[in-house]
Short mmCIF file of C-alpha atoms in Angstrom, two decimals:
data_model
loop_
_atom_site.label_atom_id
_atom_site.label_comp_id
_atom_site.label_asym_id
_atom_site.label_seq_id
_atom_site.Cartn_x
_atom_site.Cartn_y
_atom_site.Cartn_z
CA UNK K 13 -12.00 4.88 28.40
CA UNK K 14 -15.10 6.31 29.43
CA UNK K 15 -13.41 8.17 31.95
CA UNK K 16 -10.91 10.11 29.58
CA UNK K 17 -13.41 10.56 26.86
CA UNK K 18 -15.36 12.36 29.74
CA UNK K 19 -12.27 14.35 30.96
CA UNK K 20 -12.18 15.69 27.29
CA UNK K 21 -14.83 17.37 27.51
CA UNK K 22 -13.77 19.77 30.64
CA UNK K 23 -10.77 21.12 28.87
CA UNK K 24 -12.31 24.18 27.03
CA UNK K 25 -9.98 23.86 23.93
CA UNK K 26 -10.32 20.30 23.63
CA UNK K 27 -14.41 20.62 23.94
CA UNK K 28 -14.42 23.39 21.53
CA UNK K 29 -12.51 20.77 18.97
CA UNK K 30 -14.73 17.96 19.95
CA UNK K 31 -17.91 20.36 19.36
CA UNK K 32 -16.66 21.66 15.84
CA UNK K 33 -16.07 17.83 14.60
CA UNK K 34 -19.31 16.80 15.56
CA UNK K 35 -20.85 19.67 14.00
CA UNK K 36 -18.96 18.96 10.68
CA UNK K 37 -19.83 15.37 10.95
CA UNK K 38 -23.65 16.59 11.49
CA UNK K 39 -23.60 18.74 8.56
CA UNK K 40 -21.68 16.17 6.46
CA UNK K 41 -24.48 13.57 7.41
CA UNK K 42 -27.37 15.88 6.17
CA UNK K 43 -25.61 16.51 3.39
CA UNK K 44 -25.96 12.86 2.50
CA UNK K 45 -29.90 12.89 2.66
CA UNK K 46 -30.44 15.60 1.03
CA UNK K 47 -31.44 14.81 -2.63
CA UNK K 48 -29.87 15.90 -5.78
CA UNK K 49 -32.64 18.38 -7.75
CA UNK K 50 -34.12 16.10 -10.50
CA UNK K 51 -34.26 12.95 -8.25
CA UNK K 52 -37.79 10.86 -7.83
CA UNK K 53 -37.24 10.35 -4.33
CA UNK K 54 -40.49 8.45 -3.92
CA UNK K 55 -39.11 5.69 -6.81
CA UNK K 56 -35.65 6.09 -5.56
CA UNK K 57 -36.63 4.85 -1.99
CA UNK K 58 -39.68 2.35 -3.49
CA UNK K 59 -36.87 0.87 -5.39
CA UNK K 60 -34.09 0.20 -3.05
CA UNK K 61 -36.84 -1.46 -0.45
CA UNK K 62 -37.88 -3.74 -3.02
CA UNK K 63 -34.31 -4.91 -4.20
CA UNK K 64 -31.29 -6.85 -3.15
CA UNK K 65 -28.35 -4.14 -2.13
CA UNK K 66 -25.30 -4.63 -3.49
CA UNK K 67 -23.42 -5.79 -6.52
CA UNK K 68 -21.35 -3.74 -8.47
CA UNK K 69 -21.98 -0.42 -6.46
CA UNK K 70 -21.96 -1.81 -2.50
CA UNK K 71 -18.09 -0.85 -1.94
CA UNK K 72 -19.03 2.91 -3.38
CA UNK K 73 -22.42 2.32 -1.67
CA UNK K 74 -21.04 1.24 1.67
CA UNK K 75 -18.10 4.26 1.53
CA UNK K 76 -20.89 7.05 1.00
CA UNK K 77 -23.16 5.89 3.57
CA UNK K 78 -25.75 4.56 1.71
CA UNK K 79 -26.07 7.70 -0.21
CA UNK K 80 -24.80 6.61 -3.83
CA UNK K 81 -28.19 4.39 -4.55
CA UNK K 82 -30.21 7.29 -3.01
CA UNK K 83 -28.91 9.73 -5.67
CA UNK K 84 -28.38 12.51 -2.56
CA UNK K 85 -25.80 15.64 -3.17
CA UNK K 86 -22.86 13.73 -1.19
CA UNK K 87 -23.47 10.65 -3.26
CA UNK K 88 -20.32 10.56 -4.24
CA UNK K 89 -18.98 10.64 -1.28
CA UNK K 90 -15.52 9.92 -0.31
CA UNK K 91 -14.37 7.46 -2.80
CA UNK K 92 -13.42 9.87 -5.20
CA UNK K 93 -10.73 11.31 -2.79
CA UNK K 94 -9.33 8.12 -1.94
CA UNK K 95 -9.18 7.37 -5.57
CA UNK K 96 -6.94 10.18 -6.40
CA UNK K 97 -5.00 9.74 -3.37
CA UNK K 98 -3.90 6.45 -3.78
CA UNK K 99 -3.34 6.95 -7.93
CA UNK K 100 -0.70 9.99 -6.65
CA UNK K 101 0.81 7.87 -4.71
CA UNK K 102 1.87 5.56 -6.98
CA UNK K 103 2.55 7.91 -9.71
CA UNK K 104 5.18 9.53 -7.07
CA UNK K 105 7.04 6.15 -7.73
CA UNK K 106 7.07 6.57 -11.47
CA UNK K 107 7.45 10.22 -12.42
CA UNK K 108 10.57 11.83 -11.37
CA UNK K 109 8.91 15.20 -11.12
CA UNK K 110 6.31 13.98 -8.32
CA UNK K 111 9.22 12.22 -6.46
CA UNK K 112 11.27 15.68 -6.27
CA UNK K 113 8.51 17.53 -4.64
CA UNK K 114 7.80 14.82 -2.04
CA UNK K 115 11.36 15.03 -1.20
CA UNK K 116 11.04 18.64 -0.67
CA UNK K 117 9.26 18.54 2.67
CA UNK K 118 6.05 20.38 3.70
CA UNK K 119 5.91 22.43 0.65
CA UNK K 120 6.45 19.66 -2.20
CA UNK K 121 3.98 18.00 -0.42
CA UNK K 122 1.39 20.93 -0.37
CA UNK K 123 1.92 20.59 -3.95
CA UNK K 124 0.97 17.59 -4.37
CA UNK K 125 -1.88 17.70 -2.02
CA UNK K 126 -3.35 20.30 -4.52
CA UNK K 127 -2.62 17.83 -7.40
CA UNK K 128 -5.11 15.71 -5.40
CA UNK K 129 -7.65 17.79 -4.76
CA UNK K 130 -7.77 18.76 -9.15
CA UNK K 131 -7.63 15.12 -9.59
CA UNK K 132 -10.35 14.37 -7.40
CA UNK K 133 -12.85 16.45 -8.85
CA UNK K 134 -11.72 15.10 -11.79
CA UNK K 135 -13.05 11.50 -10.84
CA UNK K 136 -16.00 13.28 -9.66
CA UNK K 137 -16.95 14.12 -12.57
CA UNK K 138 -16.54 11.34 -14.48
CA UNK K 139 -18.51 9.04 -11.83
CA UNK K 140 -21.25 11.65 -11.14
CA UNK K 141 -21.87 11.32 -15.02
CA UNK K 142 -21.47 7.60 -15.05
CA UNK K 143 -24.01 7.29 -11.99
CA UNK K 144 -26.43 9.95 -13.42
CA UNK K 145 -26.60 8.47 -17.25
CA UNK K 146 -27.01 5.24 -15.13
CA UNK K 147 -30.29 6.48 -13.40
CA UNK K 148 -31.11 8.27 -16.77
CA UNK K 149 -31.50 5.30 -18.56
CA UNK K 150 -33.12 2.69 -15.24
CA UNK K 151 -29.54 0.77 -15.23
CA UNK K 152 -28.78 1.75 -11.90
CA UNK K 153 -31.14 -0.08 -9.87
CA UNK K 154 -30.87 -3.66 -11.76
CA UNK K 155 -34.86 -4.65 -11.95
CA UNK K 156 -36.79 -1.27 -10.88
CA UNK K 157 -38.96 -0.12 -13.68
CA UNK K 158 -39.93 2.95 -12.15
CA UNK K 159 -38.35 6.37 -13.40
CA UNK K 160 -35.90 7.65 -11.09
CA UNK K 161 -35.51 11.12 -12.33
CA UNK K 162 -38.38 13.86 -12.59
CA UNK K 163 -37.49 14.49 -16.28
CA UNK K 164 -34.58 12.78 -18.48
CA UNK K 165 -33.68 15.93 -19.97
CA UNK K 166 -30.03 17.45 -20.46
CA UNK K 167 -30.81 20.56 -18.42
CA UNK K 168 -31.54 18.30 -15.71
CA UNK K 169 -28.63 16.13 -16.25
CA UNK K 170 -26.15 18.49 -16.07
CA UNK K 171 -27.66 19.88 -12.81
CA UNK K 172 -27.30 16.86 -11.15
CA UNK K 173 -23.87 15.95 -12.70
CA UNK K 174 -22.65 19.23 -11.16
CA UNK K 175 -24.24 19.23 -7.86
CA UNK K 176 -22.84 15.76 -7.56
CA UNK K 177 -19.48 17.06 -7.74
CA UNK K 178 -19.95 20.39 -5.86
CA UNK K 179 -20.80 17.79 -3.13
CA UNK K 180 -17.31 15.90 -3.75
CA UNK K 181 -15.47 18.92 -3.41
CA UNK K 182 -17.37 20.10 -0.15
CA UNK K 183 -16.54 17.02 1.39
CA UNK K 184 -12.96 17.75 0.78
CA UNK K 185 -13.08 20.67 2.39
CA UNK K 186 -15.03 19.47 5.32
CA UNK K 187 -12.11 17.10 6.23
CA UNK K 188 -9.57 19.69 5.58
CA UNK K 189 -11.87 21.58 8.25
CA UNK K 190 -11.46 18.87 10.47
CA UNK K 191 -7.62 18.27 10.07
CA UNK K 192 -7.08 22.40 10.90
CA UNK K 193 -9.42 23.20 13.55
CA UNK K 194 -10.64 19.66 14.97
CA UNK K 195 -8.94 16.77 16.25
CA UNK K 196 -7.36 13.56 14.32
CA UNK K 197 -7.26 13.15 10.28
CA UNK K 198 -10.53 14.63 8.92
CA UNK K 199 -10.50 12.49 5.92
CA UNK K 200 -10.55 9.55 8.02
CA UNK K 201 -13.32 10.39 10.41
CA UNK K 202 -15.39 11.01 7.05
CA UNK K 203 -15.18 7.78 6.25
CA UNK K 204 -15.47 6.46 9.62
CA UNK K 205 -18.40 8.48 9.86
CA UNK K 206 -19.77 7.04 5.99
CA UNK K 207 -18.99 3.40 6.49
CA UNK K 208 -20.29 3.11 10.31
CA UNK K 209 -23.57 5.65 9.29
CA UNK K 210 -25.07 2.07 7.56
CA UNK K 211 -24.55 0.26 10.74
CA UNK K 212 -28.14 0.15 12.81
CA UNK K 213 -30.09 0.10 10.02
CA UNK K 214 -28.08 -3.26 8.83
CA UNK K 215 -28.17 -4.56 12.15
CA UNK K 216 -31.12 -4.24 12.69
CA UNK K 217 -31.53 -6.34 9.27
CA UNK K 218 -29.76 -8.93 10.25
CA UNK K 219 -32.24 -9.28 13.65
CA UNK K 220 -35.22 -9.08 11.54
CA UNK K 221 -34.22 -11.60 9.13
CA UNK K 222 -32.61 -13.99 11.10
CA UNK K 223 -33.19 -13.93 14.45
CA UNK K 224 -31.81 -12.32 18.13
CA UNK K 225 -29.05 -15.62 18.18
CA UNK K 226 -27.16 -14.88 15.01
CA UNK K 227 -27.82 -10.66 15.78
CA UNK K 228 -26.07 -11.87 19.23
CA UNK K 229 -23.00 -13.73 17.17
CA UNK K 230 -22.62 -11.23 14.35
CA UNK K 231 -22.42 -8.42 17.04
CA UNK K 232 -19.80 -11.20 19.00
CA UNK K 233 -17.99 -11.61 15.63
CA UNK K 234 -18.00 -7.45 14.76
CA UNK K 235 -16.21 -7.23 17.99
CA UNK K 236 -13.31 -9.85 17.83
CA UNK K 237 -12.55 -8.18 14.84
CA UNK K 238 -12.16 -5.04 15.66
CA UNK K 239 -9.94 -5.96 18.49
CA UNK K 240 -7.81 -8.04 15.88
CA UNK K 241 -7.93 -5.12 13.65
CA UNK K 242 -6.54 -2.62 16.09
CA UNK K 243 -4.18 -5.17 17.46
CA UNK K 244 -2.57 -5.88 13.91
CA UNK K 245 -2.62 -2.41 13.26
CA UNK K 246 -0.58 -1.37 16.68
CA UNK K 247 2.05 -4.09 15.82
CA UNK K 248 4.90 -3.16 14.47
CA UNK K 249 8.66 -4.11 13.99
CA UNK K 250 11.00 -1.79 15.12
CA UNK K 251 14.73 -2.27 13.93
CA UNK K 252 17.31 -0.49 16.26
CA UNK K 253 19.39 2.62 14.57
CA UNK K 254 22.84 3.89 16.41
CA UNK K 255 23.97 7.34 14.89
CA UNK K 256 27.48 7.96 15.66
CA UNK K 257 29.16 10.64 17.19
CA UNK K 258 30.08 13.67 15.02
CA UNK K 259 31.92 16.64 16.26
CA UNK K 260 30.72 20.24 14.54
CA UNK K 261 33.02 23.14 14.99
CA UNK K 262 32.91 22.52 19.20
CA UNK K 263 29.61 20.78 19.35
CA UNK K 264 29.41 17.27 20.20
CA UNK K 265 26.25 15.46 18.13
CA UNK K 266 25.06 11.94 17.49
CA UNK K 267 25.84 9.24 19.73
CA UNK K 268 21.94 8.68 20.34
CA UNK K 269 19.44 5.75 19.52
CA UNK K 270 16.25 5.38 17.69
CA UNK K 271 14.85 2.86 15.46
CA UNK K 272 12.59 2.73 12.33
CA UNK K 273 9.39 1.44 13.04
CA UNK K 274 7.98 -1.43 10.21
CA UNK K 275 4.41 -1.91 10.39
CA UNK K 276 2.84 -5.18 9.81
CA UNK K 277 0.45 -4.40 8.08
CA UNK K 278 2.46 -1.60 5.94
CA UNK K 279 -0.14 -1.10 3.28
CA UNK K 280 -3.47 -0.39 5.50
CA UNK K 281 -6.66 -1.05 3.87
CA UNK K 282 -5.28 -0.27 0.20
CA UNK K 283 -5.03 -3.88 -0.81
CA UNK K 284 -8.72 -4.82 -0.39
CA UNK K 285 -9.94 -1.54 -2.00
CA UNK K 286 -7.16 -2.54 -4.95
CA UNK K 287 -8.73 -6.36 -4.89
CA UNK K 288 -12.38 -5.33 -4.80
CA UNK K 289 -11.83 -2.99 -7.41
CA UNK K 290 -10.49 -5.67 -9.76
CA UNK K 291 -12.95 -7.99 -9.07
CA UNK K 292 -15.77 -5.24 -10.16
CA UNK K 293 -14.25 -5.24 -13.61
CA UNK K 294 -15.52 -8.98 -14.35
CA UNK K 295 -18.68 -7.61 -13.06
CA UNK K 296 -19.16 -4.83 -15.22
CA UNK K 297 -18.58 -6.84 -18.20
CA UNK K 298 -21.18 -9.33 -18.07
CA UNK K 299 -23.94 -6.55 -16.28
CA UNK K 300 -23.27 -4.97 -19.55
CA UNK K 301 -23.89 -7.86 -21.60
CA UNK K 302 -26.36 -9.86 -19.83
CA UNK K 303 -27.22 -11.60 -23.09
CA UNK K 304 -24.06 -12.56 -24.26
CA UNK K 305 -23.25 -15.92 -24.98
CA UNK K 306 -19.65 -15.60 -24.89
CA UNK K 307 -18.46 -18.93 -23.02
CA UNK K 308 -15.75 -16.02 -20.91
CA UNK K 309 -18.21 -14.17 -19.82
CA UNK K 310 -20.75 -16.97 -19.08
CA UNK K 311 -17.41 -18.39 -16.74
CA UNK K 312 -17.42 -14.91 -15.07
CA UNK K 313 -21.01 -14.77 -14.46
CA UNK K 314 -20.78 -18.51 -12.98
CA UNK K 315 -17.85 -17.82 -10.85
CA UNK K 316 -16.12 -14.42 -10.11
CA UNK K 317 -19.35 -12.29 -10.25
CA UNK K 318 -21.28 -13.84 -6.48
CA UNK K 319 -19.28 -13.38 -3.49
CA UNK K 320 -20.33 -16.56 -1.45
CA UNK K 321 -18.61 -18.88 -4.68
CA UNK K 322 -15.09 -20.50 -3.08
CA UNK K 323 -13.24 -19.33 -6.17
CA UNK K 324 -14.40 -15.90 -6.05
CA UNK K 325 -13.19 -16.35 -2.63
CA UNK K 326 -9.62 -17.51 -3.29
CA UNK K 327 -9.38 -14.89 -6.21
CA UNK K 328 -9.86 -12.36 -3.88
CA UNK K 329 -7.45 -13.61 -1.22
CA UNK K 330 -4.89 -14.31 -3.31
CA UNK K 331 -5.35 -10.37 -4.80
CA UNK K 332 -5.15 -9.09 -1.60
CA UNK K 333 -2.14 -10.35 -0.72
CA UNK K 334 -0.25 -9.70 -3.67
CA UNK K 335 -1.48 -6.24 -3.53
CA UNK K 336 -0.56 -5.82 -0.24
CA UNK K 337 3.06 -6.93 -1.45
CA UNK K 338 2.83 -4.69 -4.36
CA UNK K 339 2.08 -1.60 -2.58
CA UNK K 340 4.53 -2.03 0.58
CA UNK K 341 7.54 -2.44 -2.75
CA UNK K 342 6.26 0.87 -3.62
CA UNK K 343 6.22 2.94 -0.93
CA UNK K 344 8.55 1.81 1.01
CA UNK K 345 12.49 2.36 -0.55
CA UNK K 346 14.70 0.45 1.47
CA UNK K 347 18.04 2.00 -0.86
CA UNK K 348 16.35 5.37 0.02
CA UNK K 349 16.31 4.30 3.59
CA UNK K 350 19.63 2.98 3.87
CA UNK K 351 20.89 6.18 1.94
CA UNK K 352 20.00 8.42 4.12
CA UNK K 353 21.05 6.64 7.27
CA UNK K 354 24.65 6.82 6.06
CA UNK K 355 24.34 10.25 4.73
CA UNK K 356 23.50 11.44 8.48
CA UNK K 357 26.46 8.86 10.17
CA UNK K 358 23.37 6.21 11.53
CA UNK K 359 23.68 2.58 11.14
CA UNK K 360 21.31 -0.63 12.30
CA UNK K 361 23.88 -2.19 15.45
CA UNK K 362 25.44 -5.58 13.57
CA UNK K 363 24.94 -4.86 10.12
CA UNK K 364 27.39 -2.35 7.86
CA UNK K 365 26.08 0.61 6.33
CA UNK K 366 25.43 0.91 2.38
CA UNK K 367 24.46 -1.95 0.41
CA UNK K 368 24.13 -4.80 4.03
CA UNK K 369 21.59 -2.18 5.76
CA UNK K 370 19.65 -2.47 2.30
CA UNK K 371 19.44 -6.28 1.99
CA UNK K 372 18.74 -6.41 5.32
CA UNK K 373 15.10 -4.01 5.02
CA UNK K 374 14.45 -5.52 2.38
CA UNK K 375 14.29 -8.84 3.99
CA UNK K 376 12.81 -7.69 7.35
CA UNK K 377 10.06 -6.03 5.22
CA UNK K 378 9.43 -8.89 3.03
CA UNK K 379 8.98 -11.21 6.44
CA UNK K 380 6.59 -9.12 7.99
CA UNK K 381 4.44 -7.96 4.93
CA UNK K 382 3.26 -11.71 4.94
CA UNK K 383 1.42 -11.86 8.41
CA UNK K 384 -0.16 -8.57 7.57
CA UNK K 385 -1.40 -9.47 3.86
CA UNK K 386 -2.49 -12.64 5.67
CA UNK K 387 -4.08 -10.62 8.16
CA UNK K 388 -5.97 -8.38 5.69
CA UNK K 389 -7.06 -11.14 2.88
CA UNK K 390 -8.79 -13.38 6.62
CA UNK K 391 -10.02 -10.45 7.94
CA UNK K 392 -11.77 -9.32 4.22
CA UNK K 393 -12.83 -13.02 4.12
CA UNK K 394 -15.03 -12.76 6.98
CA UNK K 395 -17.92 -10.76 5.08
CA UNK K 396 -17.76 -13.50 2.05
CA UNK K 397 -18.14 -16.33 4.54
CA UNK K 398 -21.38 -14.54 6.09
CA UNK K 399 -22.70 -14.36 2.56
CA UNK K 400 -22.61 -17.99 2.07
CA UNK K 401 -23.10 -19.13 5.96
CA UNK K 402 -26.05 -16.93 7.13
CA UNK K 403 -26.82 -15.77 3.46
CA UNK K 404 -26.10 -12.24 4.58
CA UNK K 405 -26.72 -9.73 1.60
CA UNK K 406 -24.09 -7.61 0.41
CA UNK K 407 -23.86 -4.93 2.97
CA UNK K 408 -23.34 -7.25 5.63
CA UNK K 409 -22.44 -4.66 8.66
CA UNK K 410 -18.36 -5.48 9.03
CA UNK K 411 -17.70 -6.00 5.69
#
């Protein structure tokens, strides 16, 4: 590995687009500690070393690399993107318009790739105000008394409200930078970059607080499951497809063999982001009425607000997997698959074409989707069980 990753590097083209993605990632990485104008930095950073991370912000935390809680110009980060992303693509399901244009090739989905990009900055907004009125009014760090904004004026608040989303809309086109010119999916590597940026610092945590043994096991632990992870991910189902032979004016075609390749784990890391979402909404409800004596919310508080309680724990499995069946259903049409197979003459060896080739996806899909949901709701487990085993906090590294 080390070997090819060096041999990259003496191919000119491929060393310019290895150079350009680490400069993007280095700009993209300042970006996120630089603060936004207004911000106390000296409270913001007294603050987070005195409390617990986590709780309702550690997902959007953990995908901005840290830089939500630090108020910086990225500190948005990513999240908004996937956001609108994944809402698209389930409203390409339910409105007939957005299914036309994804069925028009590269330029329907240009189209809708610009539909993202408005409804990302959209979500920007709204959670750059949500996060600023937050630090406006002390909410944002539960228990820090000190003021985390130079002034509380609107002037200021608007500033900040719009840098926040200038940021979210650089980022975009950072990654699109990356897809064009660099190598691999820039999107991605953002996030790569965002989630593994919190890494040696929380490493380094765990050490301190507990010791070079369980440092040695969680770094033991971090790399089983990346090897399950890309394992799991690799795997895949692939179901044989015979196209017949068609002759076209004196032109023999068809006759050849491919297959359709089913992924275990269809529905990538959607599920947990669906599941941890859900759980957040409890959350929210009883951080905004602390005082409430509502026996509900009192149940929520008890139960389905702390990560390391076992029904918290089976909540969250049980989410993930029905998410995971939920979005597969979606995205996956196996009438639209069989469809088109018989349009172009192609047919699955064994099994007629039409209405057989459907039933027959359909129940492939349905076996399969269970290892990987299975897969997902263990592999999300593992971060819960460190909270109640080690007491890790909340931004337990391989969460």
């Amino acid at each position: 590995m080390l070997g090819a990753f060096a041999n990259a590097f003496r191919t000119p083209d491929l060393r310019r687009k290895l150079l350009f993605v680490l400069l993007i990632v280095a700009v993209f990485r300042l970006g996120s500690q630089v603060p936004t104008p207004g911000v106390n930095v000296a409270n913001v950073q007294s603050c987070i070393s005195d409390l617990e991370s986590g709780g309702l912000y550690s997902l959007i935390n953990l995908f901005s690399g840290g830089a939500l809680l630090q108020l910086t110009i990225f500190a948005l980060g990513i999240m908004p993107y996937i956001t609108a992303s994944i809402i698209l693509q389930l409203l390409v399901v339910v409105i007939p318009r957005l299914e036309a244009l994804k069925q028009e090739g590269q330029a329907g989905q240009s189209k809708i790739t610009q539909y993202t990009r408005y409804l990302t900055l959209g979500l920007a907004l709204l959670q750059a105000t949500g996060i600023v009125a937050l630090a406006r009014s002390g909410a944002l760090l539960q228990g820090c008394d000190r003021d985390l904004l130079h002034d509380n004026g609107t002037g200021t608040f608007l500033v900040m409200v719009i840098t926040m989303t200038a940021g979210t809309a650089v980022i975009m086109w950072l990654g699109e930078l990356i897809t064009d010119r660099g190598i691999g999916n820039g999107m991605s590597i953002l996030i790569f970059t965002q989630v593994v940026a919190t890494f040696p610092a929380t490493l380094w945590g765990v050490k301190t607080s507990k010791g070079w043994v369980v440092f040695g096991i969680v770094l033991v632990i971090g790399l089983i499951m990346v090897a399950a992870v890309i394992f799991m991910e690799q795997a895949q189902r692939r179901i044989p497809v015979q196209y017949a032979r068609r002759m076209v004016g004196r032109k023999m075609f068809g006759g050849n063999s491919t297959y359709i390749p089913l992924k275990v784990n269809q529905a990538g890391v959607i599920p947990v982001i669906f599941a941890s979402s859900l759980l957040y909404l409890p959350a929210m409800a009883v951080q905004f009425n602390p005082d409430s004596k509502n026996p509900v919310l009192d149940f929520i508080g008890t139960y389905l607000v702390r990560g390391d309680h076992p029904l918290y724990m089976l909540a969250y499995f049980l989410l993930i997997i029905f998410f995971a069946y939920f979005y597969v259903s979606i995205t996956f049409n196996p009438v639209e698959v069989a469809d088109n197979m018989k349009k172009y003459g192609g047919f699955i060896p064994g099994i007629r074409a039409g209405k057989p080739t459907e039933d027959y996806l359909s129940y492939v899909l349905s076996r399969i989707t269970f290892p990987g949901a299975l897969y997902l709701g263990l592999i999300a487990m593992v971060p819960l069980i460190a909270f109640a085993v080690i007491q890790a906090n909340q931004n337990f590294p391989f969460g």
